[in-house]
Amino acid sequence: METYLVFVDAVNNSNKFWSAKVEGSSLTVEWGRVGYNSQKKVHSLLSHQQAVLKFHNLVAEKKSKGYRESQPQMDGDRSISDIRRAIQLLNAIRLAVANRNFGDNYILALNEYLKIVPTPLGMQIDPYRVYRTVVDVDYQQELLKSLLVNEPVAVQTKESPKSEPKTVSLKAISKSFWRHL
């Protein structure tokens, strides 16, 4: 049992994650800023049931503070609806970048996008400079669209290997953020 949560508020310079994993009677919790060294704590409990109960209590506490479920990376196993939603948000972000209109709609779209696709943004976030050009946005859209491409399904035989799900790392997703720095 495990979870990965993020909290993003680009205007207030917040871009952090919190994760927890139950293994036997241990609960491992890790937290920090997305893309930076994290802190870790292992809770050794008396039973698996106690570890699960503590897990659920901590998750509820984090969610009450505004954390949202996500994943540390986008991959082919990610919900198609999450990938499509991220692409829609990038369309709104692209329009704002093209028009240099960084109002509330841009901030809302950026925050929601970063909740779906956790991205290291540095220690000091300037939400109005996260995307400098539409080329930066287009690059990320292409990465996400590559996860939606369905290869023709071949009949599996003993000789044909099963394909692995496609993965787009945070490094690839964030490449356009750092291209112009």
PDB file of C-alpha atoms in Angstrom:
ATOM      1  CA  MET A   1       0.000   0.000   0.000  1.00  0.00           C
ATOM      2  CA  GLU A   2       1.463   3.326  -1.050  1.00  0.00           C
ATOM      3  CA  THR A   3       0.582   6.827  -2.145  1.00  0.00           C
ATOM      4  CA  TYR A   4       2.243   9.861  -3.705  1.00  0.00           C
ATOM      5  CA  LEU A   5       0.721  13.279  -2.995  1.00  0.00           C
ATOM      6  CA  VAL A   6       1.649  16.758  -4.197  1.00  0.00           C
ATOM      7  CA  PHE A   7       0.887  20.270  -3.043  1.00  0.00           C
ATOM      8  CA  VAL A   8       1.355  23.069  -5.560  1.00  0.00           C
ATOM      9  CA  ASP A   9       0.825  26.797  -5.199  1.00  0.00           C
ATOM     10  CA  ALA A  10       3.139  28.455  -7.724  1.00  0.00           C
ATOM     11  CA  VAL A  11       2.287  31.985  -6.582  1.00  0.00           C
ATOM     12  CA  ASN A  12       3.311  31.182  -2.994  1.00  0.00           C
ATOM     13  CA  ASN A  13       6.421  29.231  -4.079  1.00  0.00           C
ATOM     14  CA  SER A  14       5.104  25.846  -2.983  1.00  0.00           C
ATOM     15  CA  ASN A  15       5.887  22.727  -5.027  1.00  0.00           C
ATOM     16  CA  LYS A  16       6.194  19.779  -2.664  1.00  0.00           C
ATOM     17  CA  PHE A  17       5.440  16.088  -2.428  1.00  0.00           C
ATOM     18  CA  TRP A  18       4.654  13.624   0.324  1.00  0.00           C
ATOM     19  CA  SER A  19       4.673   9.854  -0.091  1.00  0.00           C
ATOM     20  CA  ALA A  20       3.994   6.913   2.181  1.00  0.00           C
ATOM     21  CA  LYS A  21       4.399   3.173   1.840  1.00  0.00           C
ATOM     22  CA  VAL A  22       3.340   0.320   4.129  1.00  0.00           C
ATOM     23  CA  GLU A  23       5.485  -2.812   4.161  1.00  0.00           C
ATOM     24  CA  GLY A  24       4.605  -5.297   6.854  1.00  0.00           C
ATOM     25  CA  SER A  25       4.471  -3.394  10.131  1.00  0.00           C
ATOM     26  CA  SER A  26       6.584  -0.502   8.825  1.00  0.00           C
ATOM     27  CA  LEU A  27       5.368   2.777   7.396  1.00  0.00           C
ATOM     28  CA  THR A  28       7.930   4.748   5.394  1.00  0.00           C
ATOM     29  CA  VAL A  29       7.133   8.424   4.834  1.00  0.00           C
ATOM     30  CA  GLU A  30       9.110  10.651   2.464  1.00  0.00           C
ATOM     31  CA  TRP A  31       8.613  14.344   1.793  1.00  0.00           C
ATOM     32  CA  GLY A  32      10.260  17.386   0.278  1.00  0.00           C
ATOM     33  CA  ARG A  33      10.333  19.766  -2.661  1.00  0.00           C
ATOM     34  CA  VAL A  34       9.697  18.151  -6.052  1.00  0.00           C
ATOM     35  CA  GLY A  35      13.034  17.406  -7.708  1.00  0.00           C
ATOM     36  CA  TYR A  36      15.195  17.940  -4.617  1.00  0.00           C
ATOM     37  CA  ASN A  37      16.641  15.694  -1.915  1.00  0.00           C
ATOM     38  CA  SER A  38      13.884  14.508   0.356  1.00  0.00           C
ATOM     39  CA  GLN A  39      13.556  13.622   3.993  1.00  0.00           C
ATOM     40  CA  LYS A  40      12.508  10.158   5.086  1.00  0.00           C
ATOM     41  CA  LYS A  41      11.143   8.650   8.259  1.00  0.00           C
ATOM     42  CA  VAL A  42      10.372   4.999   8.991  1.00  0.00           C
ATOM     43  CA  HIS A  43       7.684   4.273  11.577  1.00  0.00           C
ATOM     44  CA  SER A  44       8.055   0.787  13.072  1.00  0.00           C
ATOM     45  CA  LEU A  45       4.671  -0.283  14.415  1.00  0.00           C
ATOM     46  CA  LEU A  46       3.503  -3.404  16.227  1.00  0.00           C
ATOM     47  CA  SER A  47       1.411  -4.818  13.397  1.00  0.00           C
ATOM     48  CA  HIS A  48       0.483  -4.425   9.738  1.00  0.00           C
ATOM     49  CA  GLN A  49      -2.983  -3.208  10.805  1.00  0.00           C
ATOM     50  CA  GLN A  50      -1.448  -0.407  12.895  1.00  0.00           C
ATOM     51  CA  ALA A  51       0.777   0.611   9.984  1.00  0.00           C
ATOM     52  CA  VAL A  52      -2.256   0.723   7.665  1.00  0.00           C
ATOM     53  CA  LEU A  53      -4.261   2.763  10.182  1.00  0.00           C
ATOM     54  CA  LYS A  54      -1.416   5.279  10.600  1.00  0.00           C
ATOM     55  CA  PHE A  55      -1.042   5.409   6.788  1.00  0.00           C
ATOM     56  CA  HIS A  56      -4.738   6.285   6.324  1.00  0.00           C
ATOM     57  CA  ASN A  57      -4.632   8.884   9.129  1.00  0.00           C
ATOM     58  CA  LEU A  58      -1.566  10.615   7.664  1.00  0.00           C
ATOM     59  CA  VAL A  59      -2.996  10.568   4.130  1.00  0.00           C
ATOM     60  CA  ALA A  60      -6.263  12.106   5.383  1.00  0.00           C
ATOM     61  CA  GLU A  61      -4.288  14.781   7.235  1.00  0.00           C
ATOM     62  CA  LYS A  62      -2.276  15.688   4.123  1.00  0.00           C
ATOM     63  CA  LYS A  63      -5.373  15.774   1.914  1.00  0.00           C
ATOM     64  CA  SER A  64      -7.096  18.076   4.399  1.00  0.00           C
ATOM     65  CA  LYS A  65      -4.152  20.450   3.923  1.00  0.00           C
ATOM     66  CA  GLY A  66      -4.640  20.508   0.141  1.00  0.00           C
ATOM     67  CA  TYR A  67      -2.374  17.701  -1.054  1.00  0.00           C
ATOM     68  CA  ARG A  68      -3.650  15.773  -4.071  1.00  0.00           C
ATOM     69  CA  GLU A  69      -2.875  12.283  -5.347  1.00  0.00           C
ATOM     70  CA  SER A  70      -0.416  12.127  -8.195  1.00  0.00           C
ATOM     71  CA  GLN A  71       2.532  10.030  -9.377  1.00  0.00           C
ATOM     72  CA  PRO A  72       6.244  10.779  -9.347  1.00  0.00           C
ATOM     73  CA  GLN A  73       6.348  10.345 -13.134  1.00  0.00           C
ATOM     74  CA  MET A  74       4.023  10.081 -16.095  1.00  0.00           C
ATOM     75  CA  ASP A  75       3.944   6.657 -17.688  1.00  0.00           C
ATOM     76  CA  GLY A  76       1.803   4.475 -19.909  1.00  0.00           C
ATOM     77  CA  ASP A  77       0.043   3.091 -16.835  1.00  0.00           C
ATOM     78  CA  ARG A  78      -1.180   6.560 -15.876  1.00  0.00           C
ATOM     79  CA  SER A  79      -4.859   7.178 -16.384  1.00  0.00           C
ATOM     80  CA  ILE A  80      -5.582   8.216 -19.963  1.00  0.00           C
ATOM     81  CA  SER A  81      -7.943  10.841 -18.555  1.00  0.00           C
ATOM     82  CA  ASP A  82      -5.075  12.319 -16.456  1.00  0.00           C
ATOM     83  CA  ILE A  83      -2.839  12.537 -19.524  1.00  0.00           C
ATOM     84  CA  ARG A  84      -5.619  14.107 -21.603  1.00  0.00           C
ATOM     85  CA  ARG A  85      -6.426  16.570 -18.818  1.00  0.00           C
ATOM     86  CA  ALA A  86      -2.749  17.567 -18.602  1.00  0.00           C
ATOM     87  CA  ILE A  87      -2.736  18.185 -22.374  1.00  0.00           C
ATOM     88  CA  GLN A  88      -5.914  20.323 -22.065  1.00  0.00           C
ATOM     89  CA  LEU A  89      -4.283  22.360 -19.321  1.00  0.00           C
ATOM     90  CA  LEU A  90      -1.202  22.866 -21.471  1.00  0.00           C
ATOM     91  CA  ASN A  91      -3.499  24.205 -24.221  1.00  0.00           C
ATOM     92  CA  ALA A  92      -4.781  26.862 -21.801  1.00  0.00           C
ATOM     93  CA  ILE A  93      -1.245  27.583 -20.625  1.00  0.00           C
ATOM     94  CA  ARG A  94      -0.060  27.847 -24.238  1.00  0.00           C
ATOM     95  CA  LEU A  95      -2.725  30.436 -25.027  1.00  0.00           C
ATOM     96  CA  ALA A  96      -1.698  32.499 -21.998  1.00  0.00           C
ATOM     97  CA  VAL A  97       1.988  32.292 -22.934  1.00  0.00           C
ATOM     98  CA  ALA A  98       1.270  33.229 -26.562  1.00  0.00           C
ATOM     99  CA  ASN A  99      -0.733  36.264 -25.443  1.00  0.00           C
ATOM    100  CA  ARG A 100       1.570  37.060 -22.482  1.00  0.00           C
ATOM    101  CA  ASN A 101      -1.579  37.030 -20.325  1.00  0.00           C
ATOM    102  CA  PHE A 102      -0.559  35.533 -16.966  1.00  0.00           C
ATOM    103  CA  GLY A 103      -3.770  36.181 -15.049  1.00  0.00           C
ATOM    104  CA  ASP A 104      -5.789  33.993 -12.719  1.00  0.00           C
ATOM    105  CA  ASN A 105      -6.759  31.465 -15.420  1.00  0.00           C
ATOM    106  CA  TYR A 106      -3.100  30.877 -16.211  1.00  0.00           C
ATOM    107  CA  ILE A 107      -2.215  30.402 -12.531  1.00  0.00           C
ATOM    108  CA  LEU A 108      -5.126  27.985 -12.007  1.00  0.00           C
ATOM    109  CA  ALA A 109      -4.154  25.952 -15.097  1.00  0.00           C
ATOM    110  CA  LEU A 110      -0.471  25.926 -14.084  1.00  0.00           C
ATOM    111  CA  ASN A 111      -1.223  24.770 -10.534  1.00  0.00           C
ATOM    112  CA  GLU A 112      -3.581  22.043 -11.745  1.00  0.00           C
ATOM    113  CA  TYR A 113      -1.089  20.877 -14.370  1.00  0.00           C
ATOM    114  CA  LEU A 114       1.702  20.645 -11.790  1.00  0.00           C
ATOM    115  CA  LYS A 115      -0.556  18.529  -9.572  1.00  0.00           C
ATOM    116  CA  ILE A 116      -0.964  16.034 -12.406  1.00  0.00           C
ATOM    117  CA  VAL A 117       2.632  16.210 -13.637  1.00  0.00           C
ATOM    118  CA  PRO A 118       4.933  16.992 -10.682  1.00  0.00           C
ATOM    119  CA  THR A 119       7.817  19.015 -12.097  1.00  0.00           C
ATOM    120  CA  PRO A 120      10.931  20.403 -10.419  1.00  0.00           C
ATOM    121  CA  LEU A 121      10.705  24.185 -10.762  1.00  0.00           C
ATOM    122  CA  GLY A 122      13.653  25.292  -8.657  1.00  0.00           C
ATOM    123  CA  MET A 123      13.700  26.812  -5.220  1.00  0.00           C
ATOM    124  CA  GLN A 124      12.224  30.182  -6.188  1.00  0.00           C
ATOM    125  CA  ILE A 125       9.237  29.817  -8.481  1.00  0.00           C
ATOM    126  CA  ASP A 126       8.329  32.723 -10.730  1.00  0.00           C
ATOM    127  CA  PRO A 127       4.977  31.481 -12.069  1.00  0.00           C
ATOM    128  CA  TYR A 128       5.006  34.130 -14.765  1.00  0.00           C
ATOM    129  CA  ARG A 129       8.260  32.798 -16.208  1.00  0.00           C
ATOM    130  CA  VAL A 130       7.736  29.053 -15.872  1.00  0.00           C
ATOM    131  CA  TYR A 131       6.919  28.872 -19.570  1.00  0.00           C
ATOM    132  CA  ARG A 132       8.901  31.378 -21.576  1.00  0.00           C
ATOM    133  CA  THR A 133       7.698  30.441 -25.061  1.00  0.00           C
ATOM    134  CA  VAL A 134       4.990  28.387 -26.730  1.00  0.00           C
ATOM    135  CA  VAL A 135       7.812  26.086 -27.897  1.00  0.00           C
ATOM    136  CA  ASP A 136       8.324  25.085 -24.242  1.00  0.00           C
ATOM    137  CA  VAL A 137       4.644  24.220 -23.909  1.00  0.00           C
ATOM    138  CA  ASP A 138       4.582  22.391 -27.248  1.00  0.00           C
ATOM    139  CA  TYR A 139       7.535  20.247 -26.174  1.00  0.00           C
ATOM    140  CA  GLN A 140       5.718  19.074 -23.059  1.00  0.00           C
ATOM    141  CA  GLN A 141       2.522  18.431 -25.018  1.00  0.00           C
ATOM    142  CA  GLU A 142       4.433  16.184 -27.407  1.00  0.00           C
ATOM    143  CA  LEU A 143       5.903  14.219 -24.513  1.00  0.00           C
ATOM    144  CA  LEU A 144       2.431  13.667 -23.059  1.00  0.00           C
ATOM    145  CA  LYS A 145       0.900  12.832 -26.443  1.00  0.00           C
ATOM    146  CA  SER A 146       3.588  10.169 -26.912  1.00  0.00           C
ATOM    147  CA  LEU A 147       2.036   8.344 -23.941  1.00  0.00           C
ATOM    148  CA  LEU A 148      -1.323   8.232 -25.738  1.00  0.00           C
ATOM    149  CA  VAL A 149       0.002   6.688 -28.934  1.00  0.00           C
ATOM    150  CA  ASN A 150      -1.221   3.120 -29.112  1.00  0.00           C
ATOM    151  CA  GLU A 151       1.021   0.774 -30.976  1.00  0.00           C
ATOM    152  CA  PRO A 152      -0.710  -1.922 -33.024  1.00  0.00           C
ATOM    153  CA  VAL A 153      -1.547  -4.849 -30.791  1.00  0.00           C
ATOM    154  CA  ALA A 154       0.311  -7.961 -31.904  1.00  0.00           C
ATOM    155  CA  VAL A 155      -0.756 -11.422 -30.879  1.00  0.00           C
ATOM    156  CA  GLN A 156       1.452 -12.457 -27.990  1.00  0.00           C
ATOM    157  CA  THR A 157       3.350 -15.670 -28.498  1.00  0.00           C
ATOM    158  CA  LYS A 158       6.051 -17.308 -26.449  1.00  0.00           C
ATOM    159  CA  GLU A 159       8.602 -15.732 -28.795  1.00  0.00           C
ATOM    160  CA  SER A 160       7.214 -12.179 -28.732  1.00  0.00           C
ATOM    161  CA  PRO A 161       8.187 -10.152 -25.668  1.00  0.00           C
ATOM    162  CA  LYS A 162       5.568  -8.135 -23.858  1.00  0.00           C
ATOM    163  CA  SER A 163       6.117  -4.416 -24.370  1.00  0.00           C
ATOM    164  CA  GLU A 164       6.853  -2.248 -21.369  1.00  0.00           C
ATOM    165  CA  PRO A 165       4.656   0.779 -20.659  1.00  0.00           C
ATOM    166  CA  LYS A 166       6.091   4.014 -22.015  1.00  0.00           C
ATOM    167  CA  THR A 167       7.574   6.294 -19.393  1.00  0.00           C
ATOM    168  CA  VAL A 168       8.265  10.007 -19.492  1.00  0.00           C
ATOM    169  CA  SER A 169      10.563  11.006 -16.671  1.00  0.00           C
ATOM    170  CA  LEU A 170      10.329  14.208 -14.680  1.00  0.00           C
ATOM    171  CA  LYS A 171      13.653  15.118 -16.255  1.00  0.00           C
ATOM    172  CA  ALA A 172      12.149  14.944 -19.737  1.00  0.00           C
ATOM    173  CA  ILE A 173       8.977  16.761 -18.701  1.00  0.00           C
ATOM    174  CA  SER A 174      10.955  19.556 -17.054  1.00  0.00           C
ATOM    175  CA  LYS A 175      13.517  19.918 -19.841  1.00  0.00           C
ATOM    176  CA  SER A 176      11.757  22.908 -21.353  1.00  0.00           C
ATOM    177  CA  PHE A 177      11.681  24.648 -17.970  1.00  0.00           C
ATOM    178  CA  TRP A 178      15.463  24.729 -17.831  1.00  0.00           C
ATOM    179  CA  ARG A 179      16.254  25.168 -21.532  1.00  0.00           C
ATOM    180  CA  HIS A 180      16.514  28.964 -21.374  1.00  0.00           C
ATOM    181  CA  LEU A 181      18.026  29.465 -17.921  1.00  0.00           C
TER     182      LEU A 181
END
